[in-house]
PDB file of C-alpha atoms in Angstrom:
ATOM      1  CA  MET A   1      28.523  13.998  -1.169  1.00  0.00           C
ATOM      2  CA  ALA A   2      25.805  15.949  -3.032  1.00  0.00           C
ATOM      3  CA  GLU A   3      22.809  17.161  -1.034  1.00  0.00           C
ATOM      4  CA  ILE A   4      19.263  16.076  -1.892  1.00  0.00           C
ATOM      5  CA  VAL A   5      16.742  18.863  -2.520  1.00  0.00           C
ATOM      6  CA  GLY A   6      13.833  18.060  -0.217  1.00  0.00           C
ATOM      7  CA  GLU A   7      11.213  19.908  -2.265  1.00  0.00           C
ATOM      8  CA  ARG A   8      12.043  17.877  -5.374  1.00  0.00           C
ATOM      9  CA  LEU A   9      11.944  14.631  -3.437  1.00  0.00           C
ATOM     10  CA  GLU A  10       8.540  15.467  -1.956  1.00  0.00           C
ATOM     11  CA  ARG A  11       7.145  16.487  -5.364  1.00  0.00           C
ATOM     12  CA  LEU A  12       8.283  13.262  -7.033  1.00  0.00           C
ATOM     13  CA  ILE A  13       6.864  11.090  -4.243  1.00  0.00           C
ATOM     14  CA  GLU A  14       3.499  12.760  -4.807  1.00  0.00           C
ATOM     15  CA  GLU A  15       3.712  12.525  -8.604  1.00  0.00           C
ATOM     16  CA  ARG A  16       4.648   8.823  -8.454  1.00  0.00           C
ATOM     17  CA  ARG A  17       1.716   8.271  -6.075  1.00  0.00           C
ATOM     18  CA  LEU A  18       3.903   6.685  -3.424  1.00  0.00           C
ATOM     19  CA  SER A  19       3.713   7.040   0.326  1.00  0.00           C
ATOM     20  CA  GLN A  20       6.860   7.811   2.303  1.00  0.00           C
ATOM     21  CA  SER A  21       6.541   4.407   3.965  1.00  0.00           C
ATOM     22  CA  ALA A  22       6.279   2.564   0.645  1.00  0.00           C
ATOM     23  CA  LEU A  23       9.331   4.379  -0.707  1.00  0.00           C
ATOM     24  CA  ALA A  24      11.251   3.637   2.485  1.00  0.00           C
ATOM     25  CA  ARG A  25      10.535  -0.075   2.140  1.00  0.00           C
ATOM     26  CA  MET A  26      11.750  -0.048  -1.460  1.00  0.00           C
ATOM     27  CA  LEU A  27      15.061   1.377  -0.222  1.00  0.00           C
ATOM     28  CA  GLY A  28      15.347  -0.741   2.923  1.00  0.00           C
ATOM     29  CA  ILE A  29      15.273   2.257   5.285  1.00  0.00           C
ATOM     30  CA  SER A  30      12.779   3.643   7.808  1.00  0.00           C
ATOM     31  CA  GLN A  31       9.938   6.036   6.968  1.00  0.00           C
ATOM     32  CA  PRO A  32      11.336   8.785   9.259  1.00  0.00           C
ATOM     33  CA  SER A  33      14.538   8.723   7.183  1.00  0.00           C
ATOM     34  CA  ILE A  34      12.514   9.790   4.136  1.00  0.00           C
ATOM     35  CA  GLY A  35      10.812  12.480   6.202  1.00  0.00           C
ATOM     36  CA  ARG A  36      14.163  13.888   7.311  1.00  0.00           C
ATOM     37  CA  LEU A  37      15.361  14.088   3.695  1.00  0.00           C
ATOM     38  CA  ILE A  38      12.226  16.012   2.743  1.00  0.00           C
ATOM     39  CA  SER A  39      12.431  18.409   5.694  1.00  0.00           C
ATOM     40  CA  GLY A  40      16.134  19.069   5.146  1.00  0.00           C
ATOM     41  CA  GLU A  41      17.134  17.682   8.536  1.00  0.00           C
ATOM     42  CA  THR A  42      19.199  15.177   6.549  1.00  0.00           C
ATOM     43  CA  ARG A  43      20.495  16.192   3.106  1.00  0.00           C
ATOM     44  CA  GLU A  44      23.004  13.487   2.247  1.00  0.00           C
ATOM     45  CA  SER A  45      22.113   9.879   1.552  1.00  0.00           C
ATOM     46  CA  GLY A  46      24.105   6.839   0.520  1.00  0.00           C
ATOM     47  CA  LYS A  47      20.888   5.652  -1.154  1.00  0.00           C
ATOM     48  CA  LEU A  48      20.842   8.415  -3.790  1.00  0.00           C
ATOM     49  CA  LEU A  49      21.052   6.069  -6.788  1.00  0.00           C
ATOM     50  CA  GLU A  50      18.453   3.670  -5.362  1.00  0.00           C
ATOM     51  CA  LEU A  51      16.215   6.636  -4.522  1.00  0.00           C
ATOM     52  CA  ALA A  52      16.451   7.927  -8.089  1.00  0.00           C
ATOM     53  CA  ARG A  53      15.642   4.504  -9.514  1.00  0.00           C
ATOM     54  CA  ALA A  54      12.592   4.088  -7.273  1.00  0.00           C
ATOM     55  CA  LEU A  55      11.273   7.514  -8.317  1.00  0.00           C
ATOM     56  CA  ARG A  56      12.139   6.975 -11.998  1.00  0.00           C
ATOM     57  CA  THR A  57      14.327  10.058 -12.138  1.00  0.00           C
ATOM     58  CA  SER A  58      18.037  10.890 -12.138  1.00  0.00           C
ATOM     59  CA  PRO A  59      20.370  11.490  -9.188  1.00  0.00           C
ATOM     60  CA  GLU A  60      21.306  14.792 -10.829  1.00  0.00           C
ATOM     61  CA  TYR A  61      17.703  15.997 -10.619  1.00  0.00           C
ATOM     62  CA  LEU A  62      17.357  15.051  -6.950  1.00  0.00           C
ATOM     63  CA  VAL A  63      20.461  17.046  -5.998  1.00  0.00           C
ATOM     64  CA  GLY A  64      19.503  20.074  -8.104  1.00  0.00           C
ATOM     65  CA  GLU A  65      22.141  19.758 -10.819  1.00  0.00           C
ATOM     66  CA  VAL A  66      19.579  19.532 -13.647  1.00  0.00           C
ATOM     67  CA  ASP A  67      15.988  20.733 -13.975  1.00  0.00           C
ATOM     68  CA  ASP A  68      14.655  17.860 -16.082  1.00  0.00           C
ATOM     69  CA  PRO A  69      13.426  14.891 -13.999  1.00  0.00           C
ATOM     70  CA  ASP A  70      13.474  12.558 -17.019  1.00  0.00           C
ATOM     71  CA  LEU A  71      15.930   9.666 -17.094  1.00  0.00           C
ATOM     72  CA  VAL A  72      17.476  10.526 -20.475  1.00  0.00           C
ATOM     73  CA  GLY A  73      21.250  10.698 -20.203  1.00  0.00           C
ATOM     74  CA  SER A  74      21.270  10.078 -16.471  1.00  0.00           C
ATOM     75  CA  LEU A  75      23.219   7.714 -14.286  1.00  0.00           C
ATOM     76  CA  VAL A  76      20.032   5.753 -13.695  1.00  0.00           C
ATOM     77  CA  ALA A  77      19.653   5.027 -17.392  1.00  0.00           C
ATOM     78  CA  PHE A  78      23.293   3.945 -17.556  1.00  0.00           C
ATOM     79  CA  HIS A  79      23.049   1.564 -14.624  1.00  0.00           C
ATOM     80  CA  ALA A  80      19.714   0.181 -15.778  1.00  0.00           C
ATOM     81  CA  GLU A  81      21.184  -1.516 -18.828  1.00  0.00           C
ATOM     82  CA  PRO A  82      19.734  -5.014 -19.213  1.00  0.00           C
ATOM     83  CA  ALA A  83      21.668  -7.994 -17.941  1.00  0.00           C
ATOM     84  CA  PRO A  84      23.250 -10.383 -20.455  1.00  0.00           C
ATOM     85  CA  ASP A  85      20.264 -12.701 -19.954  1.00  0.00           C
ATOM     86  CA  ALA A  86      17.351 -10.407 -20.768  1.00  0.00           C
ATOM     87  CA  ASP A  87      14.838 -12.756 -19.125  1.00  0.00           C
ATOM     88  CA  ILE A  88      16.486 -12.485 -15.696  1.00  0.00           C
ATOM     89  CA  VAL A  89      15.270  -9.764 -13.343  1.00  0.00           C
ATOM     90  CA  GLN A  90      15.797  -8.988  -9.662  1.00  0.00           C
ATOM     91  CA  LEU A  91      12.856  -8.025  -7.454  1.00  0.00           C
ATOM     92  CA  SER A  92      13.000  -6.614  -3.948  1.00  0.00           C
ATOM     93  CA  GLU A  93      11.750  -8.678  -1.038  1.00  0.00           C
ATOM     94  CA  PHE A  94      11.208  -6.906   2.281  1.00  0.00           C
ATOM     95  CA  ASN A  95      10.972  -8.361   5.765  1.00  0.00           C
ATOM     96  CA  VAL A  96       7.749  -6.403   6.327  1.00  0.00           C
ATOM     97  CA  ALA A  97       4.738  -8.537   7.303  1.00  0.00           C
ATOM     98  CA  TYR A  98       1.430  -7.105   6.143  1.00  0.00           C
ATOM     99  CA  GLY A  99      -1.124  -8.078   8.747  1.00  0.00           C
ATOM    100  CA  LEU A 100      -4.293  -9.596   7.369  1.00  0.00           C
ATOM    101  CA  GLY A 101      -5.858  -7.953  10.397  1.00  0.00           C
ATOM    102  CA  GLY A 102      -3.166  -5.272  10.808  1.00  0.00           C
ATOM    103  CA  SER A 103       0.451  -5.091  11.951  1.00  0.00           C
ATOM    104  CA  PHE A 104       2.638  -2.116  12.866  1.00  0.00           C
ATOM    105  CA  ILE A 105       5.124  -1.288  10.107  1.00  0.00           C
ATOM    106  CA  HIS A 106       6.179   2.322  10.791  1.00  0.00           C
ATOM    107  CA  ASP A 107       9.505   3.274  12.353  1.00  0.00           C
ATOM    108  CA  VAL A 108      10.955  -0.189  11.705  1.00  0.00           C
ATOM    109  CA  PRO A 109      13.808  -0.319   9.172  1.00  0.00           C
ATOM    110  CA  ALA A 110      12.931  -2.808   6.451  1.00  0.00           C
ATOM    111  CA  ARG A 111      15.600  -5.213   5.265  1.00  0.00           C
ATOM    112  CA  GLN A 112      15.737  -5.601   1.512  1.00  0.00           C
ATOM    113  CA  VAL A 113      16.831  -8.778  -0.257  1.00  0.00           C
ATOM    114  CA  LEU A 114      17.036  -9.014  -4.046  1.00  0.00           C
ATOM    115  CA  ARG A 115      15.540 -12.207  -5.479  1.00  0.00           C
ATOM    116  CA  THR A 116      16.118 -13.392  -9.038  1.00  0.00           C
ATOM    117  CA  PHE A 117      13.155 -14.322 -11.224  1.00  0.00           C
ATOM    118  CA  SER A 118      12.278 -14.917 -14.838  1.00  0.00           C
ATOM    119  CA  ARG A 119      11.001 -11.670 -16.339  1.00  0.00           C
ATOM    120  CA  SER A 120       8.451 -13.556 -18.451  1.00  0.00           C
ATOM    121  CA  TRP A 121       7.160 -15.326 -15.316  1.00  0.00           C
ATOM    122  CA  VAL A 122       6.679 -12.004 -13.491  1.00  0.00           C
ATOM    123  CA  ARG A 123       4.917 -10.572 -16.539  1.00  0.00           C
ATOM    124  CA  GLN A 124       2.136 -13.109 -16.022  1.00  0.00           C
ATOM    125  CA  PHE A 125       1.030 -10.981 -13.065  1.00  0.00           C
ATOM    126  CA  THR A 126       1.859  -7.376 -13.918  1.00  0.00           C
ATOM    127  CA  SER A 127       3.344  -5.148 -16.604  1.00  0.00           C
ATOM    128  CA  ALA A 128       4.583  -2.590 -14.045  1.00  0.00           C
ATOM    129  CA  PRO A 129       8.237  -1.463 -14.005  1.00  0.00           C
ATOM    130  CA  MET A 130      10.262  -3.942 -11.970  1.00  0.00           C
ATOM    131  CA  GLU A 131      11.362  -1.258  -9.500  1.00  0.00           C
ATOM    132  CA  GLN A 132       7.687  -0.587  -8.696  1.00  0.00           C
ATOM    133  CA  ILE A 133       6.832  -4.100  -7.510  1.00  0.00           C
ATOM    134  CA  PHE A 134       8.025  -5.965  -4.442  1.00  0.00           C
ATOM    135  CA  TRP A 135       7.473  -9.089  -2.363  1.00  0.00           C
ATOM    136  CA  ALA A 136       6.155  -9.044   1.206  1.00  0.00           C
ATOM    137  CA  THR A 137       4.718 -11.583   3.656  1.00  0.00           C
ATOM    138  CA  SER A 138       1.166 -11.904   4.970  1.00  0.00           C
ATOM    139  CA  SER A 139       0.409 -12.296   8.664  1.00  0.00           C
ATOM    140  CA  GLY A 140      -2.871 -13.301  10.293  1.00  0.00           C
ATOM    141  CA  THR A 141      -6.138 -15.029   9.413  1.00  0.00           C
ATOM    142  CA  SER A 142      -8.673 -12.321   8.476  1.00  0.00           C
ATOM    143  CA  MET A 143      -8.268 -12.940   4.721  1.00  0.00           C
ATOM    144  CA  MET A 144      -8.503 -16.736   4.909  1.00  0.00           C
ATOM    145  CA  PRO A 145      -9.083 -18.808   2.876  1.00  0.00           C
ATOM    146  CA  ALA A 146      -8.024 -16.475   0.041  1.00  0.00           C
ATOM    147  CA  ILE A 147      -4.736 -15.487   1.723  1.00  0.00           C
ATOM    148  CA  LEU A 148      -3.157 -17.605   4.436  1.00  0.00           C
ATOM    149  CA  ASP A 149      -0.769 -16.668   7.212  1.00  0.00           C
ATOM    150  CA  SER A 150       2.829 -16.428   5.871  1.00  0.00           C
ATOM    151  CA  ASP A 151       1.836 -16.391   2.203  1.00  0.00           C
ATOM    152  CA  ILE A 152       4.248 -14.487  -0.043  1.00  0.00           C
ATOM    153  CA  LEU A 153       2.580 -11.545  -1.801  1.00  0.00           C
ATOM    154  CA  LEU A 154       3.667  -9.711  -4.945  1.00  0.00           C
ATOM    155  CA  ILE A 155       2.563  -6.068  -4.638  1.00  0.00           C
ATOM    156  CA  ASP A 156       2.286  -3.699  -7.604  1.00  0.00           C
ATOM    157  CA  THR A 157       2.665  -0.095  -6.385  1.00  0.00           C
ATOM    158  CA  THR A 158       1.598   1.402  -9.722  1.00  0.00           C
ATOM    159  CA  GLN A 159      -1.963   0.276  -8.983  1.00  0.00           C
ATOM    160  CA  GLN A 160      -3.402   2.414  -6.202  1.00  0.00           C
ATOM    161  CA  SER A 161      -6.982   3.126  -7.335  1.00  0.00           C
ATOM    162  CA  PRO A 162      -9.416   0.346  -6.329  1.00  0.00           C
ATOM    163  CA  ARG A 163     -11.860  -0.422  -9.127  1.00  0.00           C
ATOM    164  CA  MET A 164     -12.939  -4.032  -8.534  1.00  0.00           C
ATOM    165  CA  TRP A 165     -14.330  -5.461  -5.307  1.00  0.00           C
ATOM    166  CA  ASP A 166     -12.709  -8.875  -5.605  1.00  0.00           C
ATOM    167  CA  GLN A 167      -9.132  -7.551  -5.656  1.00  0.00           C
ATOM    168  CA  PHE A 168      -6.789  -7.387  -2.661  1.00  0.00           C
ATOM    169  CA  TRP A 169      -4.865  -4.273  -1.650  1.00  0.00           C
ATOM    170  CA  ALA A 170      -1.863  -3.529   0.547  1.00  0.00           C
ATOM    171  CA  ILE A 171      -2.766  -0.475   2.618  1.00  0.00           C
ATOM    172  CA  GLU A 172      -1.482   1.566   5.539  1.00  0.00           C
ATOM    173  CA  MET A 173      -3.743   3.081   8.185  1.00  0.00           C
ATOM    174  CA  HIS A 174      -2.769   4.566  11.550  1.00  0.00           C
ATOM    175  CA  GLY A 175       0.684   3.003  11.308  1.00  0.00           C
ATOM    176  CA  LEU A 176      -0.713  -0.442  10.511  1.00  0.00           C
ATOM    177  CA  GLY A 177      -0.028  -2.387   7.343  1.00  0.00           C
ATOM    178  CA  MET A 178      -2.969  -4.470   6.113  1.00  0.00           C
ATOM    179  CA  ILE A 179      -4.183  -6.581   3.220  1.00  0.00           C
ATOM    180  CA  LYS A 180      -7.885  -6.004   2.518  1.00  0.00           C
ATOM    181  CA  SER A 181     -10.531  -5.821  -0.156  1.00  0.00           C
ATOM    182  CA  LEU A 182     -11.769  -2.250  -0.600  1.00  0.00           C
ATOM    183  CA  ARG A 183     -15.320  -1.145  -1.341  1.00  0.00           C
ATOM    184  CA  PRO A 184     -16.800   2.362  -1.392  1.00  0.00           C
ATOM    185  CA  ALA A 185     -19.190   3.179   1.460  1.00  0.00           C
ATOM    186  CA  LYS A 186     -22.409   5.159   1.054  1.00  0.00           C
ATOM    187  CA  ASP A 187     -21.116   7.995   3.252  1.00  0.00           C
ATOM    188  CA  GLY A 188     -18.057   8.578   1.063  1.00  0.00           C
ATOM    189  CA  GLY A 189     -15.655   6.461   3.067  1.00  0.00           C
ATOM    190  CA  MET A 190     -13.958   3.225   2.089  1.00  0.00           C
ATOM    191  CA  ARG A 191     -14.890  -0.131   3.588  1.00  0.00           C
ATOM    192  CA  LEU A 192     -11.986  -2.419   4.498  1.00  0.00           C
ATOM    193  CA  VAL A 193     -13.397  -5.892   3.908  1.00  0.00           C
ATOM    194  CA  SER A 194     -12.032  -9.168   5.292  1.00  0.00           C
ATOM    195  CA  VAL A 195     -12.709 -12.489   3.556  1.00  0.00           C
ATOM    196  CA  ASN A 196     -12.974 -14.319   6.889  1.00  0.00           C
ATOM    197  CA  PRO A 197     -16.545 -13.723   8.190  1.00  0.00           C
ATOM    198  CA  ASP A 198     -15.269 -13.730  11.777  1.00  0.00           C
ATOM    199  CA  PHE A 199     -13.797 -10.260  11.177  1.00  0.00           C
ATOM    200  CA  ARG A 200     -15.956  -7.154  10.892  1.00  0.00           C
ATOM    201  CA  ASP A 201     -15.498  -4.564   8.159  1.00  0.00           C
ATOM    202  CA  GLU A 202     -13.756  -1.290   9.008  1.00  0.00           C
ATOM    203  CA  LEU A 203     -14.252   2.196   7.585  1.00  0.00           C
ATOM    204  CA  ALA A 204     -11.598   4.659   6.439  1.00  0.00           C
ATOM    205  CA  TYR A 205     -12.095   8.267   5.373  1.00  0.00           C
ATOM    206  CA  ASP A 206      -9.997  10.852   3.512  1.00  0.00           C
ATOM    207  CA  GLY A 207      -6.475  11.059   4.887  1.00  0.00           C
ATOM    208  CA  GLU A 208      -6.783   7.989   7.118  1.00  0.00           C
ATOM    209  CA  MET A 209      -5.643   5.358   4.636  1.00  0.00           C
ATOM    210  CA  THR A 210      -2.878   5.065   2.039  1.00  0.00           C
ATOM    211  CA  VAL A 211      -3.060   2.455  -0.712  1.00  0.00           C
ATOM    212  CA  VAL A 212       0.441   1.029  -1.184  1.00  0.00           C
ATOM    213  CA  GLY A 213      -0.454  -1.178  -4.114  1.00  0.00           C
ATOM    214  CA  ARG A 214      -2.465  -4.136  -5.371  1.00  0.00           C
ATOM    215  CA  VAL A 215      -1.680  -7.748  -4.553  1.00  0.00           C
ATOM    216  CA  VAL A 216      -1.137  -9.261  -8.001  1.00  0.00           C
ATOM    217  CA  ALA A 217       0.183 -12.685  -6.977  1.00  0.00           C
ATOM    218  CA  ILE A 218       0.014 -14.986  -3.957  1.00  0.00           C
ATOM    219  CA  VAL A 219       2.655 -17.688  -3.444  1.00  0.00           C
ATOM    220  CA  ARG A 220       2.415 -20.310  -0.705  1.00  0.00           C
ATOM    221  CA  LYS A 221       3.932 -23.557   0.454  1.00  0.00           C
ATOM    222  CA  VAL A 222       1.987 -26.772  -0.113  1.00  0.00           C
TER     223      VAL A 222
END
């Protein structure tokens, strides 16, 4: 089995503005597994094709066989041919619960399930590449009544720069996964705002918080 070049993997993760944890969830593996591939502790992976798809590159580039990271002529492009029904698309759903107050998500392998949806229905919420969006579950009460416990959230990982106060963001901080509104603080930090007034705002500074993506849809039982 071909060996993954850790430096190329690390560079692409940074260029795609992903965190190691977010990439791990997309592949259904643990965050330390990504770290070991980058460090060279592990060089072979049965997830090579999935890894290339998530990073929008080719398997050949990740293993050092070609120098061009573009998808042209790669195995990824070949396997990404549209299904016979062009309106059908599969999205990843992970068993990761994003705490509305905070829940530990590191070091826990995420199980991935592919769910089938109408492409046109998904496009109501985001125009992002399908491999860059995923479903997760909310947990807690700090974002009520906007987001309830056990709501299903569609997260767009191409959106990682907060610009509007009334949007909701999936973030990671100190090993915790959270859903919060984000607002800039006067001292240069970022305020993590809960909708529920019973919960106080928190502050995060450079290097403390990673934005996984924006919550673009909320689905719940009635």
